Coordinates of C-alpha atoms in Angstrom, one line a residue:
Chain A
X1 CA 78.4 -0.5 -31.6
X2 CA 82.2 -1.0 -30.9
X3 CA 82.9 0.7 -34.6
X4 CA 80.8 3.3 -34.4
X5 CA 81.3 4.2 -30.8
X6 CA 85.3 3.9 -32.1
X7 CA 84.5 6.1 -35.1
X8 CA 83.2 8.9 -33.2
X9 CA 86.5 9.0 -30.6
X10 CA 88.3 9.1 -33.6
X11 CA 86.0 12.1 -35.1
X12 CA 86.8 13.8 -31.8
X13 CA 90.1 13.8 -32.5
X14 CA 89.9 15.7 -35.7
X15 CA 87.6 18.0 -34.5
X16 CA 89.9 19.1 -31.4
X17 CA 92.9 18.8 -34.0
X18 CA 91.0 21.0 -36.5
X19 CA 90.0 23.6 -33.2
X20 CA 93.1 23.7 -32.3
X21 CA 94.6 24.9 -35.6
X22 CA 92.0 27.5 -35.6
X23 CA 92.7 28.7 -33.0
X24 CA 96.8 29.2 -33.6
X25 CA 96.0 30.2 -37.0
X26 CA 93.7 33.2 -35.3
X27 CA 95.8 33.7 -32.5
X28 CA 100.0 33.2 -32.5
X29 CA 100.3 36.0 -34.7
X30 CA 99.0 38.6 -32.5
X31 CA 100.4 36.3 -29.2
X32 CA 104.1 37.4 -31.0
X33 CA 103.5 41.1 -30.7
X34 CA 103.3 41.1 -26.2
X35 CA 106.4 37.6 -26.7
X36 CA 109.0 40.7 -28.8
X37 CA 107.5 44.0 -26.9
X38 CA 109.6 42.2 -24.0
X39 CA 112.4 40.6 -26.3
X40 CA 115.6 42.5 -25.6
X41 CA 116.6 43.3 -28.6
X42 CA 115.8 45.4 -31.0
X43 CA 115.2 43.0 -34.0
X44 CA 111.5 41.3 -34.1
X45 CA 113.2 37.9 -34.8
X46 CA 114.1 34.3 -32.4
X47 CA 115.5 33.3 -30.9
X48 CA 114.5 35.4 -28.1
X49 CA 117.7 37.9 -26.6
X50 CA 116.5 38.1 -22.9
X51 CA 113.1 39.3 -20.9
X52 CA 113.3 43.3 -20.7
X53 CA 110.3 46.4 -19.8
X54 CA 112.3 48.6 -21.0
X55 CA 110.3 49.5 -24.4
X56 CA 107.7 50.0 -22.1
X57 CA 109.7 52.4 -20.4
X58 CA 109.7 54.7 -23.8
X59 CA 105.8 54.6 -24.2
X60 CA 106.2 57.2 -20.9
X61 CA 106.4 60.8 -21.5
X62 CA 106.4 60.5 -25.2
X63 CA 104.1 63.6 -26.3
X64 CA 104.0 62.1 -30.0
X65 CA 102.1 59.4 -28.4
X66 CA 100.4 60.9 -25.5
X67 CA 98.7 63.2 -28.0
X68 CA 97.9 60.6 -30.3
X69 CA 96.0 58.6 -27.5
X70 CA 94.3 61.8 -26.3
X71 CA 92.9 62.2 -30.0
X72 CA 92.1 58.4 -30.4
X73 CA 90.1 58.9 -27.2
X74 CA 88.3 62.0 -28.0
X75 CA 87.1 60.5 -31.5
X76 CA 86.1 57.8 -30.0
X77 CA 83.7 58.5 -26.8
X78 CA 82.4 60.9 -29.5
X79 CA 82.3 58.9 -32.3
X80 CA 80.3 55.7 -29.3
X81 CA 78.1 58.0 -28.7
X82 CA 76.7 59.2 -31.8
X83 CA 76.7 55.9 -32.7
X84 CA 75.2 54.4 -29.9
X85 CA 72.5 57.0 -30.4
X86 CA 71.9 56.2 -33.6
X87 CA 71.9 52.4 -33.0
X88 CA 69.0 52.6 -29.9
X89 CA 67.1 54.7 -32.0
X90 CA 66.4 53.1 -35.0
X91 CA 66.8 50.0 -33.4
X92 CA 64.2 50.3 -31.0
X93 CA 62.0 52.3 -34.1
X94 CA 62.5 49.1 -36.3
X95 CA 61.6 46.4 -33.9
X96 CA 58.7 48.7 -31.0
X97 CA 57.4 50.6 -34.8
X98 CA 57.7 47.8 -37.1
X99 CA 56.8 50.2 -40.2
X100 CA 58.2 49.2 -43.6
X101 CA 60.0 52.5 -43.6
X102 CA 62.1 51.6 -39.6
X103 CA 62.7 48.2 -41.1
X104 CA 64.4 49.8 -44.6
X105 CA 65.9 52.6 -41.9
X106 CA 67.6 49.4 -39.8
X107 CA 68.3 48.1 -42.9
X108 CA 70.4 50.9 -44.9
X109 CA 72.4 51.6 -41.1
X110 CA 73.7 48.1 -41.6
X111 CA 75.0 48.1 -44.7
X112 CA 78.5 49.6 -44.3
X113 CA 80.0 46.0 -42.8
X114 CA 79.7 45.1 -46.6
X115 CA 81.6 49.1 -47.9
X116 CA 85.3 48.7 -48.4
X117 CA 87.1 50.9 -45.5
X118 CA 88.8 52.6 -48.8
X119 CA 85.6 53.8 -49.9
X120 CA 84.7 54.6 -46.9
X121 CA 87.9 57.0 -46.8
X122 CA 87.8 58.3 -50.0
X123 CA 83.3 59.4 -50.3
X124 CA 84.1 61.1 -47.0
X125 CA 86.7 63.2 -47.4
X126 CA 85.0 64.0 -50.0
X127 CA 81.7 65.0 -48.4
X128 CA 83.9 66.6 -45.4
X129 CA 85.8 69.1 -48.1
X130 CA 82.2 69.6 -49.7
X131 CA 81.1 70.6 -46.2
X132 CA 84.0 72.5 -46.1
X133 CA 85.5 71.7 -42.9
X134 CA 87.4 69.0 -44.6
X135 CA 89.7 66.2 -42.6
X136 CA 89.8 66.7 -38.8
X137 CA 88.8 65.5 -36.2
X138 CA 85.1 66.3 -36.3
X139 CA 85.5 64.4 -39.9
X140 CA 87.0 61.2 -38.5
X141 CA 84.1 61.2 -35.5
X142 CA 81.3 60.9 -38.2
X143 CA 83.9 58.5 -40.9
X144 CA 83.8 56.4 -37.4
X145 CA 79.8 56.7 -36.1
X146 CA 79.5 55.2 -40.1
X147 CA 81.6 52.0 -39.1
X148 CA 80.4 51.8 -36.1
X149 CA 76.9 52.2 -37.0
X150 CA 75.9 48.4 -38.1
X151 CA 77.2 46.7 -35.0
X152 CA 75.2 49.2 -32.3
X153 CA 72.2 48.8 -34.4
X154 CA 72.4 45.0 -34.2
X155 CA 73.6 44.5 -30.7
X156 CA 70.3 47.1 -29.5
X157 CA 68.0 45.5 -31.7
X158 CA 69.0 42.0 -30.9
X159 CA 68.6 43.4 -26.9
X160 CA 65.4 44.9 -28.2
X161 CA 63.5 41.9 -29.3
X162 CA 64.6 39.4 -26.7
X163 CA 62.7 41.6 -24.5
X164 CA 58.6 40.1 -24.8
X165 CA 55.9 42.5 -25.9
X166 CA 54.1 42.6 -23.5
X167 CA 56.7 44.4 -21.5
X168 CA 55.8 47.7 -23.9
X169 CA 52.4 46.6 -23.9
X170 CA 51.9 47.1 -19.8
X171 CA 53.0 49.7 -20.2
X172 CA 50.9 51.0 -22.8
X173 CA 47.6 49.9 -21.0
X174 CA 49.0 51.2 -18.1
X175 CA 48.9 54.7 -19.1
X176 CA 52.2 55.3 -20.6
X177 CA 52.9 57.2 -23.9
X178 CA 54.9 55.5 -26.5
X179 CA 57.8 57.9 -25.2
X180 CA 57.4 57.2 -21.3
X181 CA 57.1 53.7 -22.5
X182 CA 60.5 53.8 -23.8
X183 CA 62.0 55.8 -20.7
X184 CA 60.1 54.0 -17.9
X185 CA 60.3 50.6 -19.2
X186 CA 62.4 50.0 -22.9
X187 CA 65.6 51.5 -22.3
X188 CA 66.0 51.2 -18.9
X189 CA 65.5 46.9 -19.2
X190 CA 68.3 47.7 -22.3
X191 CA 70.5 49.7 -20.2
X192 CA 73.4 47.1 -20.2
X193 CA 72.7 46.5 -24.1
X194 CA 73.1 50.9 -24.5
X195 CA 76.8 50.0 -22.4
X196 CA 77.6 47.1 -24.4
X197 CA 77.1 49.3 -27.8
X198 CA 78.8 52.5 -26.9
X199 CA 81.8 50.2 -25.5
X200 CA 81.9 48.1 -28.8
X201 CA 81.8 51.4 -30.7
X202 CA 84.8 52.6 -29.4
X203 CA 86.6 49.9 -29.5
X204 CA 86.0 49.6 -33.1
X205 CA 86.9 53.7 -33.7
X206 CA 89.9 53.2 -31.5
X207 CA 91.2 50.2 -33.6
X208 CA 90.2 52.2 -36.7
X209 CA 93.0 53.1 -39.7
X210 CA 92.1 53.1 -43.6
X211 CA 88.5 55.9 -42.4
X212 CA 90.9 58.0 -40.3
X213 CA 93.8 57.5 -42.9
X214 CA 91.7 59.9 -44.9
X215 CA 90.1 61.6 -42.6
X216 CA 93.0 62.9 -40.2
X217 CA 94.3 66.7 -40.2
X218 CA 97.4 67.7 -38.5
X219 CA 96.4 65.6 -35.6
X220 CA 96.6 61.5 -36.3
X221 CA 95.0 58.4 -33.8
X222 CA 96.7 56.1 -32.4
X223 CA 96.6 53.7 -35.5
X224 CA 97.5 56.7 -37.7
X225 CA 100.8 57.2 -34.8
X226 CA 102.0 53.8 -35.3
X227 CA 101.9 53.7 -38.4
X228 CA 103.9 56.8 -38.3
X229 CA 106.5 54.9 -36.6
X230 CA 106.5 52.1 -38.4
X231 CA 108.8 54.0 -41.0
X232 CA 111.8 53.9 -38.6
X233 CA 112.9 50.4 -37.4
X234 CA 114.6 51.2 -33.8
X235 CA 111.1 52.9 -32.9
X236 CA 109.6 49.1 -34.0
X237 CA 109.7 47.1 -30.8
X238 CA 108.4 50.8 -28.6
X239 CA 105.8 50.2 -31.4
X240 CA 105.1 46.0 -30.3
X241 CA 104.9 47.5 -26.5
X242 CA 102.1 50.1 -27.2
X243 CA 100.4 47.1 -29.3
X244 CA 100.2 45.0 -26.6
X245 CA 98.9 47.4 -24.3
X246 CA 96.1 48.3 -27.0
X247 CA 95.6 44.4 -27.4
X248 CA 95.0 44.7 -23.4
X249 CA 93.1 47.6 -23.1
X250 CA 91.0 46.0 -26.1
X251 CA 90.6 42.8 -25.2
X252 CA 89.7 43.8 -21.5
X253 CA 86.8 46.7 -22.9
X254 CA 84.9 43.9 -25.8
X255 CA 84.8 41.4 -22.6
X256 CA 83.3 43.9 -20.2
X257 CA 80.9 44.9 -23.1
X258 CA 80.1 40.9 -23.3
X259 CA 79.2 40.6 -20.0
X260 CA 77.2 43.7 -20.4
X261 CA 75.3 42.6 -23.3
X262 CA 74.3 39.5 -21.5
X263 CA 73.3 40.9 -18.3
X264 CA 69.6 41.6 -17.7
X265 CA 68.8 38.6 -20.6
X266 CA 68.6 36.7 -18.3
X267 CA 67.0 38.3 -15.9
X268 CA 64.1 38.5 -18.4
X269 CA 64.0 35.1 -19.7
X270 CA 64.6 33.3 -16.1
X271 CA 61.4 31.7 -14.7
X272 CA 60.0 32.3 -12.0
X273 CA 61.1 31.5 -8.2
X274 CA 59.7 27.7 -7.3
X275 CA 56.2 28.0 -5.6
X276 CA 57.2 26.1 -3.1
X277 CA 54.1 25.0 -0.4
X278 CA 51.0 25.9 -1.8
X279 CA 49.8 28.1 0.8
X280 CA 45.9 29.8 0.2
Chain B
X1 CA 19.5 49.8 -30.4
X2 CA 19.8 50.3 -26.3
X3 CA 23.1 52.0 -25.3
X4 CA 23.1 50.7 -21.9
X5 CA 25.5 47.4 -23.0
X6 CA 29.2 48.5 -20.9
X7 CA 31.1 47.8 -24.3
X8 CA 29.6 46.7 -27.4
X9 CA 31.4 45.6 -30.6
X10 CA 29.6 45.9 -33.5
X11 CA 30.8 43.6 -36.8
X12 CA 34.3 44.0 -35.6
X13 CA 36.3 42.0 -37.9
X14 CA 40.4 41.7 -38.0
X15 CA 42.1 40.9 -40.6
X16 CA 46.3 39.9 -40.3
X17 CA 48.3 40.9 -42.9
X18 CA 48.8 37.8 -45.0
X19 CA 45.3 37.5 -45.8
X20 CA 44.5 35.6 -41.8
X21 CA 41.1 36.5 -40.5
X22 CA 41.6 36.9 -36.4
X23 CA 37.9 38.0 -36.2
X24 CA 35.1 37.9 -38.2
X25 CA 32.3 39.5 -37.9
X26 CA 31.7 39.8 -33.6
X27 CA 28.7 41.3 -31.9
X28 CA 29.4 41.4 -28.5
X29 CA 27.6 43.2 -25.7
X30 CA 29.6 43.4 -22.5
X31 CA 27.3 43.8 -19.4
X32 CA 27.8 45.6 -16.3
X33 CA 29.7 43.9 -13.4
X34 CA 29.8 40.6 -15.0
X35 CA 32.5 37.7 -16.0
X36 CA 32.6 37.2 -19.1
X37 CA 34.6 34.5 -20.4
X38 CA 36.2 34.3 -23.6
X39 CA 36.8 29.9 -24.7
X40 CA 38.2 28.6 -27.3
X41 CA 40.6 26.6 -28.9
X42 CA 43.9 28.2 -29.4
X43 CA 43.6 30.0 -32.9
X44 CA 40.0 30.7 -32.5
X45 CA 40.0 34.4 -32.2
X46 CA 39.6 35.2 -28.5
X47 CA 42.4 36.5 -27.9
X48 CA 42.5 38.8 -30.9
X49 CA 39.4 39.6 -29.2
X50 CA 40.6 41.0 -26.4
X51 CA 43.4 42.7 -27.6
X52 CA 40.4 44.8 -29.5
X53 CA 39.0 45.3 -26.5
X54 CA 42.9 46.8 -24.5
X55 CA 43.4 48.2 -28.1
X56 CA 46.9 46.7 -29.1
X57 CA 44.9 45.9 -32.5
X58 CA 42.8 48.1 -34.5
X59 CA 40.0 46.4 -36.3
X60 CA 40.2 46.5 -39.6
X61 CA 36.3 47.0 -40.1
X62 CA 33.1 47.1 -36.8
X63 CA 33.2 49.7 -34.3
X64 CA 34.0 49.4 -30.4
X65 CA 32.2 51.2 -27.8
X66 CA 32.7 52.1 -23.7
X67 CA 29.9 53.4 -22.3
X68 CA 28.0 54.8 -25.5
X69 CA 31.7 56.1 -26.3
X70 CA 32.9 55.0 -29.8
X71 CA 37.2 53.8 -28.6
X72 CA 37.7 51.9 -32.0
X73 CA 40.8 54.3 -32.6
X74 CA 41.6 55.3 -28.7
X75 CA 45.1 53.7 -27.9
X76 CA 45.6 51.8 -25.5
X77 CA 46.8 54.7 -22.9
X78 CA 43.7 56.2 -23.6
X79 CA 41.1 53.7 -22.8
X80 CA 40.1 53.1 -19.5
X81 CA 40.5 49.4 -19.7
X82 CA 43.9 47.0 -18.5
X83 CA 44.7 43.8 -18.9
X84 CA 45.7 41.1 -16.9
X85 CA 49.0 39.6 -19.5
X86 CA 49.4 35.7 -19.8
X87 CA 53.6 36.0 -18.6
X88 CA 52.1 38.7 -16.2
X89 CA 54.4 41.5 -18.3
X90 CA 56.0 42.7 -14.6
X91 CA 58.6 45.0 -14.9
X92 CA 61.7 43.5 -13.6
X93 CA 63.6 46.5 -12.7
X94 CA 60.9 47.6 -10.2
X95 CA 59.7 46.2 -6.9
X96 CA 56.3 45.6 -6.6
X97 CA 55.6 48.6 -5.6
X98 CA 56.2 50.5 -8.2
X99 CA 54.9 47.7 -10.7
X100 CA 51.7 48.2 -8.6
X101 CA 51.9 52.2 -8.8
X102 CA 53.4 52.7 -12.0
X103 CA 50.1 53.1 -13.6
X104 CA 48.6 55.6 -10.8
X105 CA 52.2 57.4 -11.0
X106 CA 51.2 58.8 -15.0
X107 CA 48.1 59.5 -12.9
X108 CA 49.4 62.1 -11.4
X109 CA 48.0 60.8 -8.5
X110 CA 49.9 62.8 -4.9
X111 CA 52.7 59.4 -3.5
X112 CA 50.9 59.7 0.3
X113 CA 47.8 58.6 -1.6
X114 CA 49.2 56.6 -4.3
X115 CA 51.1 54.9 -1.1
X116 CA 48.2 54.6 0.3
X117 CA 46.1 52.7 -2.6
X118 CA 48.9 50.5 -3.8
X119 CA 49.3 49.5 -0.2
X120 CA 45.4 48.6 -0.1
X121 CA 45.7 46.9 -3.9
X122 CA 48.2 44.4 -2.5
X123 CA 46.4 43.7 0.8
X124 CA 43.4 42.7 -1.6
X125 CA 45.4 40.2 -3.4
X126 CA 47.0 38.7 -0.5
X127 CA 51.1 40.2 -1.0
X128 CA 50.7 43.2 1.8
X129 CA 54.0 41.5 3.2
X130 CA 55.6 41.8 -0.1
X131 CA 55.7 45.4 -1.0
X132 CA 59.4 45.6 -0.9
X133 CA 59.9 42.5 -2.8
X134 CA 61.9 42.2 -6.0
X135 CA 60.2 40.9 -9.0
X136 CA 62.8 38.1 -9.5
X137 CA 61.9 36.5 -5.7
X138 CA 58.5 36.3 -6.4
X139 CA 56.9 32.3 -7.4
X140 CA 54.7 32.5 -10.3
X141 CA 51.3 32.6 -8.4
X142 CA 52.6 35.9 -6.4
X143 CA 53.5 37.6 -9.9
X144 CA 50.4 36.4 -10.6
X145 CA 48.9 38.3 -7.6
X146 CA 50.9 41.5 -8.3
X147 CA 50.0 41.3 -12.1
X148 CA 46.4 41.8 -10.9
X149 CA 47.1 44.6 -8.4
X150 CA 48.8 46.3 -10.8
X151 CA 45.8 46.5 -12.9
X152 CA 42.9 46.9 -10.6
X153 CA 44.4 50.0 -8.9
X154 CA 43.8 51.7 -11.9
X155 CA 40.1 50.9 -10.9
X156 CA 39.3 49.9 -14.9
X157 CA 35.6 50.4 -16.6
X158 CA 36.8 46.8 -17.6
X159 CA 39.2 44.1 -16.4
X160 CA 40.5 42.4 -19.4
X161 CA 42.6 38.6 -18.2
X162 CA 44.5 37.1 -21.1
X163 CA 45.1 33.3 -19.8
X164 CA 45.6 34.3 -16.5
X165 CA 45.6 31.4 -14.5
X166 CA 47.4 28.9 -17.6
X167 CA 50.9 29.3 -16.3
X168 CA 50.0 27.8 -12.0
X169 CA 49.8 24.1 -11.0
X170 CA 46.6 22.8 -10.6
X171 CA 46.2 23.2 -7.3
X172 CA 46.6 26.9 -7.5
X173 CA 44.8 27.4 -10.5
X174 CA 41.7 26.1 -8.8
X175 CA 42.1 28.5 -6.0
X176 CA 43.4 31.4 -7.8
X177 CA 40.0 30.7 -9.6
X178 CA 38.2 31.0 -6.9
X179 CA 39.9 34.1 -5.9
X180 CA 39.0 35.9 -9.1
X181 CA 35.8 35.6 -8.3
X182 CA 35.6 36.9 -5.6
X183 CA 37.6 39.7 -6.5
X184 CA 35.2 40.7 -9.0
X185 CA 32.4 40.5 -6.9
X186 CA 33.8 42.6 -4.1
X187 CA 35.2 45.1 -6.3
X188 CA 31.7 45.1 -8.8
X189 CA 34.5 45.6 -11.7
X190 CA 33.5 44.0 -14.7
X191 CA 35.8 40.9 -15.4
X192 CA 36.2 39.7 -19.4
X193 CA 38.7 36.7 -19.4
X194 CA 40.2 34.4 -22.4
X195 CA 40.4 30.6 -21.6
X196 CA 40.7 27.7 -23.5
X197 CA 40.3 25.7 -20.1
X198 CA 36.6 24.9 -20.3
X199 CA 36.2 24.0 -17.1
X200 CA 37.5 27.3 -16.0
X201 CA 35.3 28.4 -17.6
X202 CA 31.9 26.6 -16.6
X203 CA 33.3 27.2 -13.2
X204 CA 33.7 31.0 -13.3
X205 CA 31.5 32.8 -15.8
X206 CA 28.5 34.5 -15.5
X207 CA 28.4 34.4 -19.3
X208 CA 30.3 32.9 -21.7
X209 CA 31.6 33.5 -25.2
X210 CA 32.1 30.2 -27.4
X211 CA 34.4 31.5 -30.1
X212 CA 35.5 29.3 -33.0
X213 CA 37.1 30.1 -36.9
X214 CA 37.1 34.5 -35.7
X215 CA 33.8 33.6 -35.4
X216 CA 31.0 33.3 -32.1
X217 CA 29.5 30.2 -31.8
X218 CA 27.6 31.0 -28.5
X219 CA 27.0 33.1 -26.3
X220 CA 25.6 31.9 -23.0
X221 CA 25.3 30.8 -19.2
X222 CA 27.5 28.0 -18.0
X223 CA 24.5 26.0 -17.6
X224 CA 22.3 26.9 -21.1
X225 CA 26.2 26.2 -22.1
X226 CA 26.2 22.4 -21.0
X227 CA 22.4 22.3 -21.5
X228 CA 21.1 23.8 -24.3
X229 CA 24.7 24.0 -26.9
X230 CA 23.7 26.2 -30.2
X231 CA 26.4 23.8 -32.4
X232 CA 28.0 20.8 -33.3
X233 CA 31.0 23.1 -32.5
X234 CA 30.0 24.1 -28.7
X235 CA 29.0 20.1 -28.2
X236 CA 31.8 18.7 -28.9
X237 CA 34.1 21.5 -27.1
X238 CA 31.6 21.8 -23.9
X239 CA 32.3 18.2 -22.2
X240 CA 31.4 15.1 -23.8
X241 CA 28.4 14.8 -26.0
X242 CA 26.5 12.4 -28.5
X243 CA 26.5 14.0 -31.9
X244 CA 23.8 11.8 -33.3
X245 CA 21.7 12.0 -37.3
X246 CA 18.7 11.3 -36.3
X247 CA 15.0 12.1 -38.5
X248 CA 12.1 14.0 -37.4
X249 CA 9.4 11.4 -37.0
X250 CA 6.4 13.5 -35.1
X251 CA 5.4 15.7 -32.2
X252 CA 3.7 14.7 -29.2
X253 CA 2.8 18.2 -27.4
X254 CA 5.4 20.1 -26.1
X255 CA 7.9 17.5 -27.5
X256 CA 9.6 16.4 -30.2
X257 CA 10.2 13.1 -31.7
X258 CA 13.4 11.6 -33.2
X259 CA 15.2 8.5 -34.5
X260 CA 18.1 7.6 -34.4
X261 CA 18.8 4.4 -36.2
X262 CA 16.6 2.5 -34.2
X263 CA 17.8 5.2 -31.2
X264 CA 14.2 6.9 -30.6
X265 CA 15.5 9.9 -29.2
X266 CA 12.6 13.3 -28.2
X267 CA 13.1 16.4 -26.9
X268 CA 10.9 19.4 -25.5
X269 CA 10.4 21.7 -28.2
X270 CA 10.4 25.4 -27.8
X271 CA 7.2 26.7 -29.7
X272 CA 8.6 28.0 -32.6
X273 CA 10.9 24.8 -33.2
X274 CA 9.5 23.6 -36.9
X275 CA 10.2 20.8 -38.0
X276 CA 8.1 18.2 -40.7
X277 CA 8.2 15.1 -41.0
X278 CA 11.8 12.9 -42.1
X279 CA 13.8 16.2 -41.5
X280 CA 16.8 15.0 -40.5
X281 CA 19.4 16.8 -37.8
X282 CA 21.8 16.3 -35.7
X283 CA 21.0 15.7 -32.1
X284 CA 23.1 16.3 -28.6
X285 CA 23.1 13.9 -25.7
X286 CA 24.9 14.0 -22.6
X287 CA 26.5 10.3 -22.1
X288 CA 24.6 10.8 -18.6
X289 CA 21.3 11.2 -20.3
X290 CA 21.8 7.8 -21.9
X291 CA 21.1 4.2 -20.5
X292 CA 22.1 0.9 -21.1
X293 CA 19.8 -1.3 -20.4
X294 CA 20.0 -5.4 -20.1
X295 CA 17.0 -6.0 -21.3
X296 CA 15.6 -5.4 -25.2
X297 CA 12.2 -2.3 -24.3
X298 CA 10.0 -0.6 -25.6
X299 CA 12.2 2.0 -26.9
X300 CA 15.7 0.8 -27.0
X301 CA 18.1 0.1 -29.2
X302 CA 20.9 -2.7 -29.3
X303 CA 24.8 -1.8 -29.5
X304 CA 27.6 -3.8 -28.8
X305 CA 29.7 -2.5 -26.1
X306 CA 34.0 -1.3 -27.5
X307 CA 35.3 -0.4 -24.6
X308 CA 34.8 1.0 -20.4
X309 CA 36.4 3.5 -18.7
X310 CA 36.6 4.3 -15.1
X311 CA 35.7 7.7 -14.6
X312 CA 35.6 7.7 -10.8
X313 CA 31.5 8.3 -9.8
X314 CA 30.6 6.9 -13.6
X315 CA 32.2 4.1 -15.7
X316 CA 31.9 5.2 -19.2
X317 CA 31.3 2.7 -22.2
X318 CA 31.8 3.1 -26.1
X319 CA 29.2 1.0 -28.0
X320 CA 28.2 0.8 -31.2
X321 CA 24.7 0.4 -32.4
X322 CA 23.9 -1.9 -35.5
X323 CA 23.8 1.2 -37.9
X324 CA 27.5 2.0 -36.3
X325 CA 26.6 5.2 -35.0
X326 CA 29.3 5.5 -32.4
X327 CA 27.9 5.9 -28.4
X328 CA 28.9 7.4 -25.4
X329 CA 27.0 6.6 -21.9
X330 CA 28.3 7.8 -18.5
X331 CA 26.7 4.8 -16.2
X332 CA 26.4 5.2 -12.5
X333 CA 28.9 3.0 -11.1
X334 CA 25.9 1.4 -8.0
X335 CA 23.2 0.5 -10.5
X336 CA 25.4 -1.5 -13.0
X337 CA 24.0 -4.4 -11.9
X338 CA 24.6 -6.4 -12.6
X339 CA 27.8 -6.2 -13.9
X340 CA 28.6 -5.0 -18.1
X341 CA 31.4 -6.7 -19.9
X342 CA 33.0 -5.2 -22.8
X343 CA 31.6 -7.1 -26.2
X344 CA 28.1 -7.5 -24.8
X345 CA 24.7 -6.2 -26.2
X346 CA 23.2 -3.6 -24.0
X347 CA 19.6 -1.6 -25.2
X348 CA 20.3 2.1 -24.9
X349 CA 17.5 4.3 -23.9
X350 CA 17.0 7.7 -23.4
X351 CA 16.9 8.3 -19.6
X352 CA 13.6 9.2 -18.6
X353 CA 13.0 13.1 -18.1
X354 CA 16.4 13.6 -20.1
X355 CA 15.9 16.2 -23.5
X356 CA 18.2 16.5 -26.0
X357 CA 19.2 19.4 -28.5
X358 CA 19.6 19.9 -31.6
X359 CA 22.5 21.1 -33.3
X360 CA 23.1 23.8 -35.7
X361 CA 26.5 23.0 -38.3

């Protein structure tokens, strides 16, 4: 018994070391960016030279940067709106409608996960040129809807599937048509997930580079702006400062999205309040 | 065919994808104002039957006729029928009043009238003070009553209840059984309840439909079901019953005489019951209709007691006959003089005046 317990403890130590190594591998490279963004040197190298906010100062009043930022926000909001709308309808039809066609559509819409970004970028470039409007913000929006759609479908599908079937049946039973059932019961019950899907889609668009690279005209998005700045060694610290801001915002949005996704899930699965003393 | 039944199922079958048979040619008439229970083990088709009535499942073949009108292909929202769900299915984003008023709001009932009817429905189920409460604040029993109010406020022609009491504890369940019965008779509404609990079905139903493997085994009043089960399945499902293979040995006026091993049995027959000498039947007899005598008599068969179980007012003895048949005998406790012990040989007879039944396979 004793030996077995010992072996178990040793196993736990190994597991702890493995998890630690895994976390370092995941986050150490990323954590270098905030670290160097406060470093009082133009070189991204050790030893650190001292603490400064100067690089953050260079972000203010940079018109190319603020233009790229507003482009990214406009594209992100538009793409997130499109992806959330499509994702919600596709997922709802799969879970609620249960027709083989709806299931096939849902599967196809989750497929872009597997297509390399370069391929998506090139094919969309050809496509928008054929359509006639060519590279533009609209083209990026379309590309980003495609990129974000799988996530929206997955988030919404998870939520719709977690709502007991009796919920929509109760609405139908009480006289609600399919549309009223969706509008008054199923949609309100999945609103947190809609918010979550929207935020995740926005984030995917906001951080996306390859598709935007192929489809951008003269109005770059933020990742494209960063890419363009990497040619100038002296703007590297500014890029680090910008990268730190983006990281922070991304973490906050992703955290909020996860909170929203979980919210209301407990509401539906929770047990009734304890019965209390029995009183006829 | 007379069209006086409120709801009629005509040869309704339901096959699910993958070849699972949910309902197998079910014929059923539901009368105005009755409390009907669909009873059976899980997977017997009772819930599928209810869902066909509600419109959640479309029959593969057969017709559903409500008050003379074919509603087979109508969607749930077009049927004047409402359901109380097993998990209650209250809308968590609405308060009690909004839940109960949901059906009325869809029927374009004026707001003032809605308010009045919602309050009346909640009063009827004893939750008048919870009208503003959130669903999450309610106990299981209260949720159940909100679900009831939400359905009856729509004044359905038939109220369907899917295992409505299964989630409640024993005390509350017994109380709610009486509540359901009271509501049903005061509203004069037709209730159809699915349950797997025979005690529940026996105590509140006017008629019980016993189902097994997608088919109806028997439709009868609780007393008739208990006294005269038609099939082996019903006999085994409702209470405890000895199922004995017995040989027909003769008719004595209105009495049919059988012999199961050495044990003589008699049953009062319908005039048209036909049996020929030597024919084998399965005979059902309740434990309380068997008597364990200390001495052998003219119409007794010896059996050895294998176990004695305390059953409140009675002692339940499990015994086996010389022929190997297992018997369950309930003996009133005060009558157990002298007391029997495990291993004793007793002489079993049919209680005078008690009848047994012939069971179909």
